[in-house]
XYZ file of C-alpha atoms in Angstrom:
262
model
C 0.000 0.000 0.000
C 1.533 3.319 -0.535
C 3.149 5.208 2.365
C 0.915 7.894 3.788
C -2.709 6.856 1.950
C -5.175 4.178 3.205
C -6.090 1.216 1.876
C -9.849 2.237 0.417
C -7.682 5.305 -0.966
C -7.756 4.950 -5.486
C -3.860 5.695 -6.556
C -3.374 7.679 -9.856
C -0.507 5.289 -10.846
C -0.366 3.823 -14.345
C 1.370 0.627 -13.237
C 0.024 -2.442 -14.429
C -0.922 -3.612 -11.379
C -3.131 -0.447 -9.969
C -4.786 -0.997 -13.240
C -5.460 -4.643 -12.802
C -7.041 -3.313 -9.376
C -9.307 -1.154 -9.967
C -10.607 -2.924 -13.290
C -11.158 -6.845 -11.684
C -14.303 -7.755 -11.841
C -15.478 -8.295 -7.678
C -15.509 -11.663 -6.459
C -18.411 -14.002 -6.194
C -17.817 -13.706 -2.123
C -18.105 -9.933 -2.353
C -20.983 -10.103 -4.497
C -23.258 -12.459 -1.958
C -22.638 -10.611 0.967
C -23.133 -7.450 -0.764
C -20.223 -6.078 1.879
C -19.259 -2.539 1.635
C -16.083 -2.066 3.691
C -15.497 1.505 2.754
C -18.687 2.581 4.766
C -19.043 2.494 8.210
C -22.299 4.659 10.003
C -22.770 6.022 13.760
C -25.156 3.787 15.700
C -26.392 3.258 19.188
C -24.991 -0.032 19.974
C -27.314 -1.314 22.928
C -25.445 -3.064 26.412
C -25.832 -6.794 26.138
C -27.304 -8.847 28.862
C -28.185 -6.241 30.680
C -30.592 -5.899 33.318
C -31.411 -2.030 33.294
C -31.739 -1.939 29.773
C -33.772 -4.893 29.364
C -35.999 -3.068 32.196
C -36.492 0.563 30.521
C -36.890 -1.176 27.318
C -40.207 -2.894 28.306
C -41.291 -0.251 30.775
C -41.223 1.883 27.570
C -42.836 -0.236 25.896
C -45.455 -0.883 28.126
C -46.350 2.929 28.213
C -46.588 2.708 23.592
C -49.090 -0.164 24.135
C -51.756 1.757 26.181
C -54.864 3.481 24.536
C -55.367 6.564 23.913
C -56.325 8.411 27.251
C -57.371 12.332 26.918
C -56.913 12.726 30.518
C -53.562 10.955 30.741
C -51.802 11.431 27.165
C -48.419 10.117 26.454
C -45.934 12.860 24.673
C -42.784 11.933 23.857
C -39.754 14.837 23.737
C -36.935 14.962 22.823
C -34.503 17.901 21.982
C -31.683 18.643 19.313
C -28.694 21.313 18.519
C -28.883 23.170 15.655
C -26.298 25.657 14.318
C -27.021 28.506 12.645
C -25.810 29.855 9.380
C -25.619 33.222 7.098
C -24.599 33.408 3.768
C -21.530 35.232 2.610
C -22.533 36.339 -0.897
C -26.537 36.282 -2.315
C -27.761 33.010 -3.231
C -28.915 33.115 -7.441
C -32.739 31.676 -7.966
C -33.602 28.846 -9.874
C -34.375 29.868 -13.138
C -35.556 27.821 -16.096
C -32.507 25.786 -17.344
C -30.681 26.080 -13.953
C -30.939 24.961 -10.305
C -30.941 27.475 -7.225
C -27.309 27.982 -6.847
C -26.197 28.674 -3.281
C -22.211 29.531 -2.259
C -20.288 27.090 -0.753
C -18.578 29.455 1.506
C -21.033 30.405 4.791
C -20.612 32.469 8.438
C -21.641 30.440 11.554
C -23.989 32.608 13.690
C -24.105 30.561 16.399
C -26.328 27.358 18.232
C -29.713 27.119 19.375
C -31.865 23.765 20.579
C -34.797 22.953 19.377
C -37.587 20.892 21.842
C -39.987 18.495 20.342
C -43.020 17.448 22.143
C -45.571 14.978 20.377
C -48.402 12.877 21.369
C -48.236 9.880 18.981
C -52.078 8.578 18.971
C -53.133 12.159 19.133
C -51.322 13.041 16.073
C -50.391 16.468 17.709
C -46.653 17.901 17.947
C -45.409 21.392 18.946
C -41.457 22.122 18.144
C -39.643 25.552 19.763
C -35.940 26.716 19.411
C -34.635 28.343 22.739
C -31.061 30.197 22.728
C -30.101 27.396 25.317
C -30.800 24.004 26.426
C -30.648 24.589 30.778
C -32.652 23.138 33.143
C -35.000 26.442 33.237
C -35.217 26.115 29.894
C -36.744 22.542 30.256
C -38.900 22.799 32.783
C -39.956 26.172 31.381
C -41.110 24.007 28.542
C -42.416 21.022 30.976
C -44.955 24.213 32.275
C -46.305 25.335 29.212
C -47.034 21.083 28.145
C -49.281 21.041 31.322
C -50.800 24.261 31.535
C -51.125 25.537 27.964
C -51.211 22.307 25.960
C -52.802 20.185 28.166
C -54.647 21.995 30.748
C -57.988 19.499 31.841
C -54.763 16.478 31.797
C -54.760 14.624 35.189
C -51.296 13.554 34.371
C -49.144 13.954 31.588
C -47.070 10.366 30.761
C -43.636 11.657 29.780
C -41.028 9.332 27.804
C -37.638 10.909 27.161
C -33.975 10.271 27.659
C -32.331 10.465 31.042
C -30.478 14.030 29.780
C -29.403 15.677 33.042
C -31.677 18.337 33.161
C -34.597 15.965 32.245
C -36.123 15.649 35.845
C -38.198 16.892 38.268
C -35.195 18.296 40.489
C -35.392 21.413 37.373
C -38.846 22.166 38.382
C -37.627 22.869 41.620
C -34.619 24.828 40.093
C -37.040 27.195 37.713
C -40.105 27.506 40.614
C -40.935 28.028 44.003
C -41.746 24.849 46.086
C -45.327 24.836 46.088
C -45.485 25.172 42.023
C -42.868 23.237 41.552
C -44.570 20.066 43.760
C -47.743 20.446 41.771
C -46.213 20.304 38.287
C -44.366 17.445 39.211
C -47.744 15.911 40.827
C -49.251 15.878 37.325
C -45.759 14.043 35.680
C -45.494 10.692 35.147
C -41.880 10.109 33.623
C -40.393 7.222 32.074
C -36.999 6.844 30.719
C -35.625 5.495 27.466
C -32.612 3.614 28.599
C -29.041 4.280 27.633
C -27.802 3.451 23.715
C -31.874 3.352 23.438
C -32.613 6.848 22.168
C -34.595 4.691 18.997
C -37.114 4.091 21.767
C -38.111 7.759 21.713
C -40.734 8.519 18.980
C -39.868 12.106 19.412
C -36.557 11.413 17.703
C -38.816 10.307 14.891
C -40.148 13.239 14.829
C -37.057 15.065 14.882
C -35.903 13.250 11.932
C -38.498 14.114 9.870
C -37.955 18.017 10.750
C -34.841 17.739 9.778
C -35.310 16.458 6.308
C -38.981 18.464 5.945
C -37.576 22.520 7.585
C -34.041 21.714 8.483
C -32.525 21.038 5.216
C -31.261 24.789 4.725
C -29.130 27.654 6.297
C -31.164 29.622 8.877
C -29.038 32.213 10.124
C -31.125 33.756 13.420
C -33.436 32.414 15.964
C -36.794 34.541 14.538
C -36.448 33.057 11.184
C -36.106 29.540 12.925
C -38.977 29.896 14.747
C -40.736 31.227 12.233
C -39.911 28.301 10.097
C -40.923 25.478 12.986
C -44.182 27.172 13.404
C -45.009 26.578 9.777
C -43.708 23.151 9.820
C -45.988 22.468 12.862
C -48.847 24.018 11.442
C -48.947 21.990 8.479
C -48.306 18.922 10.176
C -50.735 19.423 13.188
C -53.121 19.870 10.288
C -52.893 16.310 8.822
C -52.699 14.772 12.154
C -50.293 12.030 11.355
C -50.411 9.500 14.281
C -47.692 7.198 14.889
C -48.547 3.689 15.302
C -46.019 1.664 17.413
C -45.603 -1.571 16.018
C -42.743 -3.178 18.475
C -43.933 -4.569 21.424
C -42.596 -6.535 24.425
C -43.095 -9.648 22.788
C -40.892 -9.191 20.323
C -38.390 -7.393 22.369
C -38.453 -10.697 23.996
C -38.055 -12.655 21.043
C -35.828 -10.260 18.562
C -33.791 -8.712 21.267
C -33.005 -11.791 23.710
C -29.274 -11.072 23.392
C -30.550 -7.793 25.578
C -31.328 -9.754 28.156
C -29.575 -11.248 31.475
C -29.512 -15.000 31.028
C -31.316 -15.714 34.319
């Protein structure tokens, strides 16, 4: 291999053998398996045999097969970075003949998060960007699910990640005592468990976002906003419910390697 380039890495060399390299046919093996070894993806590789993991999974689980309860709905949230961009020189429009052309150069403006809260059988989702991603911040947030969006709830069923400011210790943080103990009265939270964010349907819903309102430079938190709104508008409108198929069953079944071998 030559010195200083990798082995996946095509060399410009007219030798015979480069040639004979790059210009084989693959070989039946290859073919079969259908093995790309130049490609290699970011995933949440779960614990194995564990106990606690096993234990969130089918607690969460649990909570996606109930039915749908006005006075006790289950939101998911979940929350995400986002970094915001300007453009150095105009963008050109798309005109017939030619594509939208957009500079490759850009200024970063800074970060923002962005919180998404959805009810899944409801078909109901409300996104915000906040400058920052604090505790206030989230149980500022936590107050407007139970008072604004969900006022007549008796309890609001909660599934999220174990971030640390995801708790009810931030309510006491951002309130005084008494409000505090009566937001967290109305909580019920449950926990996705570590390397088990795919348990969160809000991180669904992020991923659409991202590929529906994300999929451009927004340089400012306004114009984000502004943007999100819209998104959740339109989608609010067509009340797309999510329909969890996975259940503890197959967890059971699919996922045994999860498990402690008791």
């Amino acid at each position: 291999m030559p010195g200083g380039r990798c082995g996946c890495w095509k060399s410009t060399s007219n030798s015979p053998r480069t040639s004979r390299i790059w210009t084989t046919r693959p070989s039946v093996g290859f073919e079969k398996t259908e093995l790309r070894p130049h490609l290699r993806k970011c995933w949440n590789i779960p614990p194995r045999a564990n106990a606690e993991f096993a234990a969130r999974l089918e607690d969460v689980l649990a909570v996606y097969a109930r039915p749908h309860d006005p006075a006790r709905p289950v939101v998911c949230m979940d929350e995400k970075p986002f970094q915001f961009l300007g453009e150095v020189r105009d963008p050109l429009p798309a005109r017939p003949g030619r594509d939208a052309r957009q500079d490759s150069e850009y200024v970063r403006c800074g970060t923002c998060s962005i919180f998404v809260w959805a009810e899944p059988l409801r078909g109901w989702r409300r996104v915000h960007a906040l400058a920052r991603r604090t505790k206030l911040d989230w149980a500022g947030q936590v107050k407007q699910l139970l008072t604004v969006d969900y006022p007549d709830a008796e309890t609001g069923v909660l599934v999220m990640d174990n971030l640390n400011t995801h708790g009810i210790a931030s309510l006491y943080e951002a309130f005084e005592p008494g409000e505090a103990f009566n937001l967290a009265q109305r909580l019920e939270i449950h926990h996705t468990p570590k390397h088990g964010s795919w348990l969160n349907i809000a991180e669904i819903e992020l991923s659409a976002l991202s590929r529906q309102c994300l999929d451009r430079r927004i340089s400012d938190l306004d114009t984000l906003n502004t943007e999100l709104a819209a998104w959740q508008h339109a989608i609010n409108t067509e009340q797309r419910q999510v329909r969890w198929q996975f259940t503890t069953d197959d967890a059971r079944t699919r996922l045994r390697q999860l498990y402690p071998k008791g």
